[in-house]
Amino acid sequence: MTGTVRDRRAVRVAAPPGAPRVDGGPRTTAVVGAGIAGLAAATALAERGAHVTLYEREAYLGGRVGGWHTDLFDGSTATMSRGFHAFFLQYYNLRSLLSRADPGLGALTRLPDYPLRHRDGLHDSFRRVPRTPPLSALGFVALSPSFRARDLVRMRPAAALALLDVRVPDVYERFDGVSAHAFLDRLRFPRAARHLAFEVFSRSFFADPRQLSAAEMVLMFHIYFLGSSEGLLFDVPAEPFPTALWDPLGGHLRRHGVTVRTTTPVLHVTPAGGGGYTVATRGEETRHDTVVLALDTPGLRALVARSPRLGDADWRRRIGRLRTAPPFLVSRLWLDRPVAPGRPGFLGTAGYGSLDNVSVLERWEGESRRWATRTGGSVVELHGYALPEDADPATEAARLVEQLRRVYPETRHARVLDARHEWRGDCPLFPVGGHADRPGTRAPGTGLVLAGDLVRTDLPVALMERAATSGFLAANALLQEWGVRGHPLWTVPDRGRGRLLRALAARGTD
């Protein structure tokens, strides 16, 4: 980890004012879901003196960034997960959450590059790209072989000027009605550069760019290129997610009095007579003053359907209309020989069928490195996003391995000693025209709030940072109801970076 200094133009979101801690008797909160959003909400509430019970159906913390033990062919134990996650420097609120248990963020390590490779032989890299806008975008174009002179001449610069002054929620009003794919067509964005740059963003939402709202992609461009000076390099955990992140944070929660109940799915939530809510698990019902629903999209839809007295009819219909992105596949392979020494820890790919990226875990993760050192092999992880709903997981896993052998030819002769495959379809979809219908933090009634990356925050955040931010916002909403001071937040700049860029953007709307 290389420090926690923020972009000097980062925006501080002030906390709601109030008393320093809960006073006048205990306040109890049930946080349903122990992913990033639920962990942030539980942390923020417990640190202000609330009595928090954290319910999680799985045996581990971290949600979609969690991990669990699996026994390998050789009798050793490894930690499996749902795949690679990049911890960008712009993730101010997520990094603040992690720093509660790891003040120096020593559990994170910086990867030296974010390389992208196309089947046609084009390579892009962010290592030498300047971090300060607008030099970041100009430098990427100048250094990238994906941008050829004749392609740049064909582009429509006037249509691209809107990227220079991205604001939330204005970006949704302007671009939510068009797909990311159509927006790039409108710009006449070069095909090769599209595959190697913009579609990396859209597919990080596990969505086909034809389904994804252009507003989300434009916002991502702002967060990483023209709104922030943090750049596109990132940290990764130096050990598996539980060891590096969630076990330490779980200890922090317990020291603040949080009751952590894993392997405890919530069956339904019911408003209680006299105020508060009854949370039902298998064989038990517990009353809490307030509830945070921090679930993934299928989990939230199902729990609300089983809790007919929650919210009002309109809110319940909006929850029911939430959609999930197409399924994705993560394949982790334990190979009998190493990949070539020069292979990067992470490589984004395009043009290789369904293969979206390749990770060589021993390049940064201690557990995998120890296994590779002991056996002389490699631990390789493959991601395939936005796969067909009716695809056969075994067939898709075989295709990923076939594509790996094209990307890294030395693996053609490697024997797969063991493998694990995770086929999932529970990430939120941000479809064209869907933003206005997306629920916000506050639910109808008192003491019920939502958190998660599916929640509309109206702040310039995305992915894991949106989850963490929403968790803090949910906690702040409850603390405000109690007259207790909330937690300040940070985001990348919430508008175009500088007067010149904003003036140019205004010319594009004249």
JSON list of N, CA and C in Angstrom, two decimals, residues 28-55:
[
{"chain": "A", "resi": 28, "resn": "THR", "atom": "N", "xyz": [-31.06, -0.39, 18.97]},
{"chain": "A", "resi": 28, "resn": "THR", "atom": "CA", "xyz": [-30.68, -1.67, 18.37]},
{"chain": "A", "resi": 28, "resn": "THR", "atom": "C", "xyz": [-30.96, -1.65, 16.88]},
{"chain": "A", "resi": 29, "resn": "THR", "atom": "N", "xyz": [-30.03, -2.22, 16.13]},
{"chain": "A", "resi": 29, "resn": "THR", "atom": "CA", "xyz": [-30.17, -2.28, 14.67]},
{"chain": "A", "resi": 29, "resn": "THR", "atom": "C", "xyz": [-29.83, -3.68, 14.19]},
{"chain": "A", "resi": 30, "resn": "ALA", "atom": "N", "xyz": [-30.64, -4.18, 13.30]},
{"chain": "A", "resi": 30, "resn": "ALA", "atom": "CA", "xyz": [-30.33, -5.41, 12.58]},
{"chain": "A", "resi": 30, "resn": "ALA", "atom": "C", "xyz": [-29.79, -5.02, 11.22]},
{"chain": "A", "resi": 31, "resn": "VAL", "atom": "N", "xyz": [-28.59, -5.46, 10.91]},
{"chain": "A", "resi": 31, "resn": "VAL", "atom": "CA", "xyz": [-28.02, -5.28, 9.57]},
{"chain": "A", "resi": 31, "resn": "VAL", "atom": "C", "xyz": [-28.10, -6.64, 8.89]},
{"chain": "A", "resi": 32, "resn": "VAL", "atom": "N", "xyz": [-28.87, -6.71, 7.81]},
{"chain": "A", "resi": 32, "resn": "VAL", "atom": "CA", "xyz": [-29.11, -7.98, 7.12]},
{"chain": "A", "resi": 32, "resn": "VAL", "atom": "C", "xyz": [-28.21, -8.02, 5.89]},
{"chain": "A", "resi": 33, "resn": "GLY", "atom": "N", "xyz": [-27.16, -8.82, 5.97]},
{"chain": "A", "resi": 33, "resn": "GLY", "atom": "CA", "xyz": [-26.20, -8.93, 4.88]},
{"chain": "A", "resi": 33, "resn": "GLY", "atom": "C", "xyz": [-24.84, -8.40, 5.30]},
{"chain": "A", "resi": 34, "resn": "ALA", "atom": "N", "xyz": [-23.81, -9.24, 5.21]},
{"chain": "A", "resi": 34, "resn": "ALA", "atom": "CA", "xyz": [-22.47, -8.86, 5.68]},
{"chain": "A", "resi": 34, "resn": "ALA", "atom": "C", "xyz": [-21.50, -8.72, 4.52]},
{"chain": "A", "resi": 35, "resn": "GLY", "atom": "N", "xyz": [-22.00, -8.20, 3.38]},
{"chain": "A", "resi": 35, "resn": "GLY", "atom": "CA", "xyz": [-21.10, -7.78, 2.33]},
{"chain": "A", "resi": 35, "resn": "GLY", "atom": "C", "xyz": [-20.49, -6.44, 2.68]},
{"chain": "A", "resi": 36, "resn": "ILE", "atom": "N", "xyz": [-19.86, -5.79, 1.70]},
{"chain": "A", "resi": 36, "resn": "ILE", "atom": "CA", "xyz": [-19.20, -4.52, 1.97]},
{"chain": "A", "resi": 36, "resn": "ILE", "atom": "C", "xyz": [-20.19, -3.50, 2.53]},
{"chain": "A", "resi": 37, "resn": "ALA", "atom": "N", "xyz": [-21.37, -3.40, 1.93]},
{"chain": "A", "resi": 37, "resn": "ALA", "atom": "CA", "xyz": [-22.36, -2.41, 2.38]},
{"chain": "A", "resi": 37, "resn": "ALA", "atom": "C", "xyz": [-22.80, -2.68, 3.81]},
{"chain": "A", "resi": 38, "resn": "GLY", "atom": "N", "xyz": [-23.11, -3.93, 4.12]},
{"chain": "A", "resi": 38, "resn": "GLY", "atom": "CA", "xyz": [-23.53, -4.26, 5.47]},
{"chain": "A", "resi": 38, "resn": "GLY", "atom": "C", "xyz": [-22.43, -4.05, 6.49]},
{"chain": "A", "resi": 39, "resn": "LEU", "atom": "N", "xyz": [-21.20, -4.39, 6.13]},
{"chain": "A", "resi": 39, "resn": "LEU", "atom": "CA", "xyz": [-20.08, -4.17, 7.05]},
{"chain": "A", "resi": 39, "resn": "LEU", "atom": "C", "xyz": [-19.87, -2.68, 7.31]},
{"chain": "A", "resi": 40, "resn": "ALA", "atom": "N", "xyz": [-20.01, -1.85, 6.26]},
{"chain": "A", "resi": 40, "resn": "ALA", "atom": "CA", "xyz": [-19.87, -0.41, 6.45]},
{"chain": "A", "resi": 40, "resn": "ALA", "atom": "C", "xyz": [-20.96, 0.13, 7.36]},
{"chain": "A", "resi": 41, "resn": "ALA", "atom": "N", "xyz": [-22.20, -0.29, 7.14]},
{"chain": "A", "resi": 41, "resn": "ALA", "atom": "CA", "xyz": [-23.30, 0.18, 7.97]},
{"chain": "A", "resi": 41, "resn": "ALA", "atom": "C", "xyz": [-23.12, -0.26, 9.42]},
{"chain": "A", "resi": 42, "resn": "ALA", "atom": "N", "xyz": [-22.77, -1.52, 9.63]},
{"chain": "A", "resi": 42, "resn": "ALA", "atom": "CA", "xyz": [-22.58, -2.02, 10.99]},
{"chain": "A", "resi": 42, "resn": "ALA", "atom": "C", "xyz": [-21.45, -1.28, 11.69]},
{"chain": "A", "resi": 43, "resn": "THR", "atom": "N", "xyz": [-20.36, -1.02, 10.97]},
{"chain": "A", "resi": 43, "resn": "THR", "atom": "CA", "xyz": [-19.23, -0.30, 11.55]},
{"chain": "A", "resi": 43, "resn": "THR", "atom": "C", "xyz": [-19.64, 1.11, 11.95]},
{"chain": "A", "resi": 44, "resn": "ALA", "atom": "N", "xyz": [-20.28, 1.82, 11.04]},
{"chain": "A", "resi": 44, "resn": "ALA", "atom": "CA", "xyz": [-20.65, 3.21, 11.30]},
{"chain": "A", "resi": 44, "resn": "ALA", "atom": "C", "xyz": [-21.62, 3.32, 12.48]},
{"chain": "A", "resi": 45, "resn": "LEU", "atom": "N", "xyz": [-22.57, 2.41, 12.58]},
{"chain": "A", "resi": 45, "resn": "LEU", "atom": "CA", "xyz": [-23.54, 2.45, 13.68]},
{"chain": "A", "resi": 45, "resn": "LEU", "atom": "C", "xyz": [-22.90, 2.06, 15.01]},
{"chain": "A", "resi": 46, "resn": "ALA", "atom": "N", "xyz": [-22.10, 1.00, 15.00]},
{"chain": "A", "resi": 46, "resn": "ALA", "atom": "CA", "xyz": [-21.49, 0.54, 16.25]},
{"chain": "A", "resi": 46, "resn": "ALA", "atom": "C", "xyz": [-20.52, 1.58, 16.81]},
{"chain": "A", "resi": 47, "resn": "GLU", "atom": "N", "xyz": [-19.81, 2.27, 15.92]},
{"chain": "A", "resi": 47, "resn": "GLU", "atom": "CA", "xyz": [-18.87, 3.28, 16.39]},
{"chain": "A", "resi": 47, "resn": "GLU", "atom": "C", "xyz": [-19.56, 4.47, 17.03]},
{"chain": "A", "resi": 48, "resn": "ARG", "atom": "N", "xyz": [-20.85, 4.64, 16.79]},
{"chain": "A", "resi": 48, "resn": "ARG", "atom": "CA", "xyz": [-21.62, 5.70, 17.44]},
{"chain": "A", "resi": 48, "resn": "ARG", "atom": "C", "xyz": [-22.44, 5.18, 18.63]},
{"chain": "A", "resi": 49, "resn": "GLY", "atom": "N", "xyz": [-22.23, 3.93, 19.00]},
{"chain": "A", "resi": 49, "resn": "GLY", "atom": "CA", "xyz": [-22.85, 3.42, 20.21]},
{"chain": "A", "resi": 49, "resn": "GLY", "atom": "C", "xyz": [-24.11, 2.61, 20.02]},
{"chain": "A", "resi": 50, "resn": "ALA", "atom": "N", "xyz": [-24.52, 2.35, 18.79]},
{"chain": "A", "resi": 50, "resn": "ALA", "atom": "CA", "xyz": [-25.69, 1.50, 18.56]},
{"chain": "A", "resi": 50, "resn": "ALA", "atom": "C", "xyz": [-25.36, 0.05, 18.85]},
{"chain": "A", "resi": 51, "resn": "HIS", "atom": "N", "xyz": [-26.36, -0.71, 19.27]},
{"chain": "A", "resi": 51, "resn": "HIS", "atom": "CA", "xyz": [-26.22, -2.15, 19.48]},
{"chain": "A", "resi": 51, "resn": "HIS", "atom": "C", "xyz": [-26.61, -2.85, 18.18]},
{"chain": "A", "resi": 52, "resn": "VAL", "atom": "N", "xyz": [-25.65, -3.43, 17.49]},
{"chain": "A", "resi": 52, "resn": "VAL", "atom": "CA", "xyz": [-25.85, -3.95, 16.15]},
{"chain": "A", "resi": 52, "resn": "VAL", "atom": "C", "xyz": [-25.77, -5.47, 16.17]},
{"chain": "A", "resi": 53, "resn": "THR", "atom": "N", "xyz": [-26.72, -6.08, 15.48]},
{"chain": "A", "resi": 53, "resn": "THR", "atom": "CA", "xyz": [-26.65, -7.51, 15.18]},
{"chain": "A", "resi": 53, "resn": "THR", "atom": "C", "xyz": [-26.52, -7.65, 13.67]},
{"chain": "A", "resi": 54, "resn": "LEU", "atom": "N", "xyz": [-25.47, -8.32, 13.23]},
{"chain": "A", "resi": 54, "resn": "LEU", "atom": "CA", "xyz": [-25.17, -8.48, 11.81]},
{"chain": "A", "resi": 54, "resn": "LEU", "atom": "C", "xyz": [-25.54, -9.90, 11.40]},
{"chain": "A", "resi": 55, "resn": "TYR", "atom": "N", "xyz": [-26.51, -10.02, 10.49]},
{"chain": "A", "resi": 55, "resn": "TYR", "atom": "CA", "xyz": [-27.00, -11.32, 10.02]},
{"chain": "A", "resi": 55, "resn": "TYR", "atom": "C", "xyz": [-26.41, -11.61, 8.64]}
]
